[in-house]
mmCIF file of C-alpha atoms and ligand atoms in Angstrom:
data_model
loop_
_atom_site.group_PDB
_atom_site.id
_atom_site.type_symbol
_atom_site.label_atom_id
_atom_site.label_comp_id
_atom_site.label_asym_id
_atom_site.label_seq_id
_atom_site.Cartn_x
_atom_site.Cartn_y
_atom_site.Cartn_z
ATOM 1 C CA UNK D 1275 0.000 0.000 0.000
ATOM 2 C CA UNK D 1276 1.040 3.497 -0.988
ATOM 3 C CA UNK D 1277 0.989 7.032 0.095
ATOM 4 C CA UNK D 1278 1.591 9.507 -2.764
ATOM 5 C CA UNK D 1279 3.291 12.481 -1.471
ATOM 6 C CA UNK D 1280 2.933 14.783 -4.066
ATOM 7 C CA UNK D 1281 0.109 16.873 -2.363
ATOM 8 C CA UNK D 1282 1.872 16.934 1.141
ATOM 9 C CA UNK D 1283 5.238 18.048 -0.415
ATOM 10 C CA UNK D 1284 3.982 21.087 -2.530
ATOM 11 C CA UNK D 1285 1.524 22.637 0.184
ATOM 12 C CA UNK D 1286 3.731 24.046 3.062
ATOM 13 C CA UNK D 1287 2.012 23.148 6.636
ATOM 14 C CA UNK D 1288 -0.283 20.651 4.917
ATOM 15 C CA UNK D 1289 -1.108 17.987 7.572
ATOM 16 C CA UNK D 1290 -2.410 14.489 6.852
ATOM 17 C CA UNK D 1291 -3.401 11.636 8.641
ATOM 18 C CA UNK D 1292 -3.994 7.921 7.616
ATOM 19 C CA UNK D 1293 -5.058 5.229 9.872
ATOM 20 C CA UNK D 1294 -4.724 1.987 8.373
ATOM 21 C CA UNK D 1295 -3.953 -1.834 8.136
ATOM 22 C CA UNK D 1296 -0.788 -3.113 6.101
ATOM 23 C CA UNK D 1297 -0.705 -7.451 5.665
ATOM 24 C CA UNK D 1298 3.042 -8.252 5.987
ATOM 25 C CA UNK D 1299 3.298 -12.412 6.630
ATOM 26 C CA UNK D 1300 6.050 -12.761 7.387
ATOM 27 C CA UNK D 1301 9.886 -11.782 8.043
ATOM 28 C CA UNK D 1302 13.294 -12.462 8.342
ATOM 29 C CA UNK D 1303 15.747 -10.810 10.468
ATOM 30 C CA UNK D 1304 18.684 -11.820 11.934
ATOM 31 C CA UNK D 1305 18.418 -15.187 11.238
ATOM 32 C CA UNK D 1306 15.020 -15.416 12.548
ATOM 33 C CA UNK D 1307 11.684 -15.833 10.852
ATOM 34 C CA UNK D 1308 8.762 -13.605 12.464
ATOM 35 C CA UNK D 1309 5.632 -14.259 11.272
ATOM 36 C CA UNK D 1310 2.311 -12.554 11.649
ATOM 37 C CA UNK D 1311 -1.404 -13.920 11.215
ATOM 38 C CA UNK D 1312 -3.331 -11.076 12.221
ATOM 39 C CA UNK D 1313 -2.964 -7.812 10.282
ATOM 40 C CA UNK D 1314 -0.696 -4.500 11.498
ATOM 41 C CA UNK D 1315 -2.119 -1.320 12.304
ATOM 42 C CA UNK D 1316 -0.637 1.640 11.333
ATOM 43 C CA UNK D 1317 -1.643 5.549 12.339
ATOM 44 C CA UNK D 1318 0.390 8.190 11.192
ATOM 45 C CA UNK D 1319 0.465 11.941 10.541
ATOM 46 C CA UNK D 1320 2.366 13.646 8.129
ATOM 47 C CA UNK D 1321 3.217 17.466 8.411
ATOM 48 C CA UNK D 1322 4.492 19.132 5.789
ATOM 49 C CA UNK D 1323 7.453 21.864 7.698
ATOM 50 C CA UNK D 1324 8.639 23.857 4.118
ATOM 51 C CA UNK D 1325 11.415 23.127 2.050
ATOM 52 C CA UNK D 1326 10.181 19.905 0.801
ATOM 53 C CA UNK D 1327 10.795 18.657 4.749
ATOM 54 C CA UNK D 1328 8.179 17.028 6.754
ATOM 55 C CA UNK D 1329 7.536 15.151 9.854
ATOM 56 C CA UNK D 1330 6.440 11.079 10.173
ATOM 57 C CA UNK D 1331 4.971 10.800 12.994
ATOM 58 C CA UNK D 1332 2.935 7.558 14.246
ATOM 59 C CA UNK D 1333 2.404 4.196 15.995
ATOM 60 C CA UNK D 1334 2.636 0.451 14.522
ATOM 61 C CA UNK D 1335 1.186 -2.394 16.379
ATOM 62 C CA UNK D 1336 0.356 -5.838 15.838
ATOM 63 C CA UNK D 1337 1.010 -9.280 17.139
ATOM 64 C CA UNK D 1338 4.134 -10.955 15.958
ATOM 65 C CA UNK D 1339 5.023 -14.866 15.983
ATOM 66 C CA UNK D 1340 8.250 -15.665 17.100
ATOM 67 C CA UNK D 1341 10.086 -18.520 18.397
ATOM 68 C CA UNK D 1342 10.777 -19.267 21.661
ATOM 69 C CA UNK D 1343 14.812 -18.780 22.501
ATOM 70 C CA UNK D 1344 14.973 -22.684 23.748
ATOM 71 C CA UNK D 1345 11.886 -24.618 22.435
ATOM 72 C CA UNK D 1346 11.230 -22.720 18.963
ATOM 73 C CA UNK D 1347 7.323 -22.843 19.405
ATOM 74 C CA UNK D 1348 6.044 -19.923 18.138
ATOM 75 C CA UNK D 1349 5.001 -17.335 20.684
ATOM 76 C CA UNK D 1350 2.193 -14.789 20.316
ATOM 77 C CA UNK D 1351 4.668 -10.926 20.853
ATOM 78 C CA UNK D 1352 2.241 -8.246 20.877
ATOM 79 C CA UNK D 1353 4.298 -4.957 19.678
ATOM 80 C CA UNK D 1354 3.725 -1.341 19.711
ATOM 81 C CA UNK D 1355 5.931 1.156 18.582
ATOM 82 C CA UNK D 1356 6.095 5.077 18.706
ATOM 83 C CA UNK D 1357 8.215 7.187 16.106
ATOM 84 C CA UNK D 1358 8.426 10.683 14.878
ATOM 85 C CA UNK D 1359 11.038 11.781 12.732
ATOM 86 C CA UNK D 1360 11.445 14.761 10.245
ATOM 87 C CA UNK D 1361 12.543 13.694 6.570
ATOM 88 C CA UNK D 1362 14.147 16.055 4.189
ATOM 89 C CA UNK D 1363 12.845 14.633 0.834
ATOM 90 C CA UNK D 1364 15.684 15.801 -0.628
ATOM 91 C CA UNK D 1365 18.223 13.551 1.074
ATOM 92 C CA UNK D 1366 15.799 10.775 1.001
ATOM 93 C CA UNK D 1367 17.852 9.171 -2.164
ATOM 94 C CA UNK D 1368 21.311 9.693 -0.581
ATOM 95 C CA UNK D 1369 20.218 8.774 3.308
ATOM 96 C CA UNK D 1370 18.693 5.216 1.304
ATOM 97 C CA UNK D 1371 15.366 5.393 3.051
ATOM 98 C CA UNK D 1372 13.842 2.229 2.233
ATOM 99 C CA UNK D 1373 9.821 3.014 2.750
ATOM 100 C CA UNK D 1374 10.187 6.194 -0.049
ATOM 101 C CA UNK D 1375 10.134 5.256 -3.313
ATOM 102 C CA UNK D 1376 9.795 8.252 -5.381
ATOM 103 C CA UNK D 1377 6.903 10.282 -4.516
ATOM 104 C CA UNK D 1378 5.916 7.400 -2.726
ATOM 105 C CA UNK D 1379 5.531 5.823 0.706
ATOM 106 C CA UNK D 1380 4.981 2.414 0.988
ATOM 107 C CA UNK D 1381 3.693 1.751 4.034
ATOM 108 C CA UNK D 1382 4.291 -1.928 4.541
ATOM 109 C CA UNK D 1383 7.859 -1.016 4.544
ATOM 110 C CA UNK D 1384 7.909 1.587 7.137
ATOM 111 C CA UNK D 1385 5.846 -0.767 9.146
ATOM 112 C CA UNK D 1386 8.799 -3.573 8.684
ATOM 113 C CA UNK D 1387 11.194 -1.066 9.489
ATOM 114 C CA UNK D 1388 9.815 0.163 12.687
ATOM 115 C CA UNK D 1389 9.246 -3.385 13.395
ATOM 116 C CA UNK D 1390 12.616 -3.907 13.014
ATOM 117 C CA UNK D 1391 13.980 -1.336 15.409
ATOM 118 C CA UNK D 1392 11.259 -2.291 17.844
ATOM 119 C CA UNK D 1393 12.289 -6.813 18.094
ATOM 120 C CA UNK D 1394 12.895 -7.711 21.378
ATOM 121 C CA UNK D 1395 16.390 -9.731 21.904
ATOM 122 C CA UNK D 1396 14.482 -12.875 22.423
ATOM 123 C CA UNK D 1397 11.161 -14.251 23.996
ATOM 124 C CA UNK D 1398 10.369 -16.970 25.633
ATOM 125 C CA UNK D 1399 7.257 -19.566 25.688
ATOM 126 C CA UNK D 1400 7.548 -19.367 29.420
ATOM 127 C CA UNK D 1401 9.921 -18.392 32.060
ATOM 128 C CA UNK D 1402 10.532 -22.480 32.905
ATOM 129 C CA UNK D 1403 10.530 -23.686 29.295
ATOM 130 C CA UNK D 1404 12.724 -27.360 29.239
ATOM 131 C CA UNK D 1405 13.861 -26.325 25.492
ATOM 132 C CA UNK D 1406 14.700 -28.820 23.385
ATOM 133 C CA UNK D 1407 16.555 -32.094 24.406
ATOM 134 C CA UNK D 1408 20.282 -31.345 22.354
ATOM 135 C CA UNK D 1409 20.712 -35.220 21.878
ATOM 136 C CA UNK D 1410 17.104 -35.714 20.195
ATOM 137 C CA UNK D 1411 15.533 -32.912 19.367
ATOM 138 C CA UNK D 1412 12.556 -33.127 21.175
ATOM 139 C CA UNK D 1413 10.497 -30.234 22.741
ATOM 140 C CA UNK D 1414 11.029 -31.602 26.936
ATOM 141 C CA UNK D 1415 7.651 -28.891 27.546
ATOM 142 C CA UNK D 1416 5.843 -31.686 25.938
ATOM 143 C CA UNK D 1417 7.422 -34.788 26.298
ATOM 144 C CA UNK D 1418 10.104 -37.090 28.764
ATOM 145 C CA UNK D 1419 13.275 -37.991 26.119
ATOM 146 C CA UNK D 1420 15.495 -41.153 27.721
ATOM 147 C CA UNK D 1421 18.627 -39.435 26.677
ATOM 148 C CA UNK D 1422 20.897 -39.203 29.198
ATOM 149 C CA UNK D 1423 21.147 -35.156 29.579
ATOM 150 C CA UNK D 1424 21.863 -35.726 33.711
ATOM 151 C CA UNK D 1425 21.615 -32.391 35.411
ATOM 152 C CA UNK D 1426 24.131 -30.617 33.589
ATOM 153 C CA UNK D 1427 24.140 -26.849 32.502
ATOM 154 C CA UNK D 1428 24.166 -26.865 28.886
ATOM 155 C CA UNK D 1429 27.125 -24.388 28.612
ATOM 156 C CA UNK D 1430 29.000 -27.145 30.999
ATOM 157 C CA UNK D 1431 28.113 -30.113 28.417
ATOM 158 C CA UNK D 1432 31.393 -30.018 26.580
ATOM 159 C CA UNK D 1433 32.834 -30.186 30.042
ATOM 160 C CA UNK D 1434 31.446 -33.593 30.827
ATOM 161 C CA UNK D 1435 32.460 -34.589 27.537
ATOM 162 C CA UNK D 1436 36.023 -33.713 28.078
ATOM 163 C CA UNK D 1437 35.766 -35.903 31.150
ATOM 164 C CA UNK D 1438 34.655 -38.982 29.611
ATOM 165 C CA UNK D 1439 37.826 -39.167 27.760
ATOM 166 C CA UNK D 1440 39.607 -39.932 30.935
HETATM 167 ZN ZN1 LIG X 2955 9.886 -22.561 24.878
HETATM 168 ZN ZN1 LIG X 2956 16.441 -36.690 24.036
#
């Protein structure tokens, strides 16, 4: 979806505001795929502050699906994020900003990139989540492996290895 700025950009003090819903499914980003059922809201206002500058101003929610740090079952991340920043269209092609093409904004791209800015460092399914069992692979929230994983902090597991070779 598209904003054309044409209007805001050649009426100085022009204000404009668009409340809407961008689909983005999903997303990579560092190495991790978020993905996202529901749609994301977006409400902005663009001023128009002379000299071909304005201000993006706004919020961008939605609920995000992204795996848990140990398990990888998808968790339900609900996100909202604030921004407000003043763009000088005419540095817009040297400054590489992403969401203006042209005279245009696209507006599932300034969604992604608030998103972006916005990720938490990781979430987790629960606070006590078993993770996964690193002999077998299977999820230990949901079922009782027989490997032998004794008591033994993960980080320390190449410890008890070294052992065994005495
Ligand atoms: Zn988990
Ligand atoms: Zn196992």
């Amino acid at each position: 979806m598209e904003f054309n700025l044409t209007d805001l950009l050649s009426n100085d003090g022009m204000n404009k505001k668009i409340s809407t819903d961008v689909s983005i499914k999903q997303f990579n980003f560092g190495g991790i795929t978020y993905r996202i059922d529901d749609v994301i809201h977006i409400d902005l206002e663009l001023t128009n502050l002379g000299h071909r500058k304005f201000n993006l101003e706004g919020l961008v929610k939605g609920t995000l699906k992204i795996p848990c740090d140990r398990c990888m079952e998808e968790v339900d991340y609900k996100i909202e994020t604030n921004f407000s920043k003043d763009i000088n269209f005419d540095d817009v092609n040297e400054e590489k900003v992403q969401y203006i093409d042209g005279y245009n904004l696209d507006l599932e791209k300034l969604a992604l990139n608030e998103l972006i800015i916005d990720l938490p460092m990781k979430v987790l399914c629960s606070d006590t989540c078993k993770g996964i069992c690193n002999q077998c692979g299977a999820n230990l929230n949901k079922v009782t492996c027989s490997c032998d994983n004794s008591d033994i902090d993960p980080r320390l597991a190449v410890f008890k290895d070294l052992f065994k070779e005495f």
